[in-house]
mmCIF file of C-alpha atoms in Angstrom:
data_model
loop_
_atom_site.group_PDB
_atom_site.id
_atom_site.type_symbol
_atom_site.label_atom_id
_atom_site.label_comp_id
_atom_site.label_asym_id
_atom_site.label_seq_id
_atom_site.Cartn_x
_atom_site.Cartn_y
_atom_site.Cartn_z
ATOM 1 C CA MET A 1 -15.598 -27.607 7.937
ATOM 2 C CA ALA A 2 -13.507 -28.910 5.064
ATOM 3 C CA ILE A 3 -13.112 -32.317 6.693
ATOM 4 C CA LYS A 4 -16.591 -32.649 8.208
ATOM 5 C CA VAL A 5 -17.809 -36.143 7.354
ATOM 6 C CA THR A 6 -21.273 -36.178 8.870
ATOM 7 C CA SER A 7 -23.584 -38.214 6.695
ATOM 8 C CA THR A 8 -26.755 -36.647 5.360
ATOM 9 C CA LEU A 9 -29.778 -38.372 3.913
ATOM 10 C CA SER A 10 -30.864 -37.342 0.458
ATOM 11 C CA PRO A 11 -33.492 -38.720 -1.917
ATOM 12 C CA VAL A 12 -30.958 -38.379 -4.733
ATOM 13 C CA PRO A 13 -28.230 -41.020 -4.894
ATOM 14 C CA GLY A 14 -24.817 -39.610 -4.030
ATOM 15 C CA GLY A 15 -26.232 -36.586 -2.221
ATOM 16 C CA GLY A 16 -27.036 -34.695 -5.416
ATOM 17 C CA GLU A 17 -23.939 -32.489 -5.219
ATOM 18 C CA SER A 18 -20.821 -32.744 -7.302
ATOM 19 C CA GLY A 19 -17.427 -33.078 -5.658
ATOM 20 C CA SER A 20 -16.512 -34.464 -2.297
ATOM 21 C CA PRO A 21 -17.284 -32.602 0.938
ATOM 22 C CA ILE A 22 -13.614 -31.672 1.120
ATOM 23 C CA GLU A 23 -13.296 -30.359 -2.457
ATOM 24 C CA ARG A 24 -16.040 -27.707 -2.249
ATOM 25 C CA PRO A 25 -14.542 -25.758 0.691
ATOM 26 C CA MET A 26 -11.064 -26.166 -0.759
ATOM 27 C CA ASP A 27 -12.258 -24.613 -4.033
ATOM 28 C CA LYS A 28 -13.454 -21.606 -2.030
ATOM 29 C CA VAL A 29 -10.077 -21.432 -0.273
ATOM 30 C CA ASP A 30 -8.337 -21.476 -3.673
ATOM 31 C CA GLU A 31 -10.562 -18.647 -4.941
ATOM 32 C CA LEU A 32 -9.852 -16.554 -1.861
ATOM 33 C CA GLU A 33 -6.132 -17.240 -2.123
ATOM 34 C CA LYS A 34 -6.103 -16.071 -5.762
ATOM 35 C CA GLU A 35 -8.010 -12.916 -4.819
ATOM 36 C CA ILE A 36 -5.597 -12.171 -1.962
ATOM 37 C CA ASN A 37 -2.587 -12.683 -4.238
ATOM 38 C CA ARG A 38 -4.125 -10.381 -6.857
ATOM 39 C CA GLU A 39 -4.685 -7.671 -4.223
ATOM 40 C CA ILE A 40 -1.145 -8.100 -2.885
ATOM 41 C CA GLY A 41 0.161 -7.607 -6.424
ATOM 42 C CA GLU A 42 -1.829 -4.377 -6.759
ATOM 43 C CA LEU A 43 -0.525 -3.108 -3.404
ATOM 44 C CA VAL A 44 3.069 -3.900 -4.376
ATOM 45 C CA LYS A 45 2.578 -1.945 -7.605
ATOM 46 C CA ILE A 46 1.160 1.038 -5.683
ATOM 47 C CA ARG A 47 4.065 0.924 -3.230
ATOM 48 C CA GLU A 48 6.570 0.919 -6.106
ATOM 49 C CA GLU A 49 4.819 3.938 -7.637
ATOM 50 C CA ILE A 50 4.945 5.802 -4.314
ATOM 51 C CA GLU A 51 8.632 4.965 -3.881
ATOM 52 C CA ALA A 52 9.362 6.195 -7.416
ATOM 53 C CA VAL A 53 7.644 9.521 -6.740
ATOM 54 C CA LEU A 54 9.385 9.939 -3.380
ATOM 55 C CA GLY A 55 12.697 9.093 -5.024
ATOM 56 C CA GLN A 56 12.350 12.336 -7.004
ATOM 57 C CA LEU A 57 12.883 14.345 -3.821
ATOM 58 C CA GLU A 58 16.507 15.441 -3.716
ATOM 59 C CA ASP A 59 16.473 16.359 -0.013
ATOM 60 C CA ARG A 60 17.074 13.203 1.999
ATOM 61 C CA ASN A 61 15.218 14.514 5.064
ATOM 62 C CA LEU A 62 12.110 15.219 3.006
ATOM 63 C CA ARG A 63 12.377 11.838 1.322
ATOM 64 C CA ASP A 64 12.748 10.084 4.692
ATOM 65 C CA LEU A 65 9.820 11.997 6.168
ATOM 66 C CA MET A 66 7.559 11.059 3.272
ATOM 67 C CA LYS A 67 8.712 7.435 3.411
ATOM 68 C CA TYR A 68 7.994 7.215 7.121
ATOM 69 C CA ARG A 69 4.501 8.556 6.549
ATOM 70 C CA TYR A 70 3.390 6.991 3.268
ATOM 71 C CA ILE A 71 5.368 3.734 3.183
ATOM 72 C CA ASP A 72 5.870 2.901 6.856
ATOM 73 C CA GLY A 73 2.551 4.409 7.987
ATOM 74 C CA LEU A 74 3.964 6.280 10.976
ATOM 75 C CA THR A 75 1.987 9.068 12.628
ATOM 76 C CA TRP A 76 3.296 12.630 12.550
ATOM 77 C CA GLU A 77 4.191 12.315 16.229
ATOM 78 C CA GLN A 78 6.174 9.125 15.616
ATOM 79 C CA ILE A 79 7.973 10.774 12.707
ATOM 80 C CA ALA A 80 8.860 13.772 14.866
ATOM 81 C CA VAL A 81 10.375 11.503 17.514
ATOM 82 C CA LYS A 82 12.206 9.367 14.957
ATOM 83 C CA MET A 83 13.692 12.379 13.184
ATOM 84 C CA HIS A 84 14.360 14.329 16.410
ATOM 85 C CA TYR A 85 12.174 17.219 15.244
ATOM 86 C CA GLY A 86 9.222 19.003 16.765
ATOM 87 C CA PHE A 87 5.729 18.153 15.580
ATOM 88 C CA GLN A 88 5.227 21.550 13.917
ATOM 89 C CA TRP A 89 8.536 21.300 12.083
ATOM 90 C CA VAL A 90 7.552 17.894 10.723
ATOM 91 C CA CYS A 91 4.286 19.392 9.446
ATOM 92 C CA LYS A 92 6.200 22.241 7.813
ATOM 93 C CA LEU A 93 8.647 19.830 6.163
ATOM 94 C CA HIS A 94 5.725 17.769 4.889
ATOM 95 C CA GLY A 95 4.321 20.868 3.206
ATOM 96 C CA ARG A 96 7.699 21.572 1.611
ATOM 97 C CA ALA A 97 7.919 18.024 0.316
ATOM 98 C CA LEU A 98 4.432 18.226 -1.185
ATOM 99 C CA ASN A 99 5.272 21.539 -2.855
ATOM 100 C CA ARG A 100 8.456 20.159 -4.359
ATOM 101 C CA LEU A 101 6.613 17.132 -5.686
ATOM 102 C CA ARG A 102 3.897 19.367 -7.189
ATOM 103 C CA ILE A 103 6.514 21.570 -8.833
ATOM 104 C CA LYS A 104 8.249 18.528 -10.333
ATOM 105 C CA GLU A 105 4.888 17.192 -11.533
ATOM 106 C CA ALA A 106 4.020 20.537 -13.139
ATOM 107 C CA ILE A 107 7.396 20.756 -14.853
ATOM 108 C CA GLU A 108 7.091 17.209 -16.159
ATOM 109 C CA SER A 109 3.559 17.754 -17.472
ATOM 110 C CA ASP A 110 4.662 20.987 -19.209
ATOM 111 C CA THR A 111 7.566 19.125 -20.775
ATOM 112 C CA GLN A 112 5.246 16.345 -21.991
ATOM 113 C CA SER A 113 2.774 18.838 -23.502
ATOM 114 C CA MET A 114 5.599 20.486 -25.464
ATOM 115 C CA LEU A 115 6.481 17.182 -27.113
#
C-alpha cells in the first residue's frame, strides 16, 4: 500500500492531503516501530527483574526450575523431563522455591522497615 500510485480525482488541487502517498503509510510504520521498541524495552526490564529475584535462590536446582518456567516458558511437564524429575516432584520443588522467595522478601521488608 505504501507504493500504490493509483491516481485519484479531487476537486482540490494536489489531492487535498499533505505528504506523498508513500510518506503517510511510512509514518504509521515509524509509529508502530517506536511502540514495538518501547514494549521490547519494558519486557527486557521485566526479564531483568525476574532474573534478579531468581538469582536470590541459593539452590541451583530451584533456580534452574524457576528459570525454565518463568524465563524460558516451559511447561511443568517439559521441566520434569529436562531435569529428569517426576511431575509431582517438580511441583513440590516449585512450592519450595516460592516459599524461599517469600521468606527472603519478608526478611528484606522487615529490614527496610527497621531503617
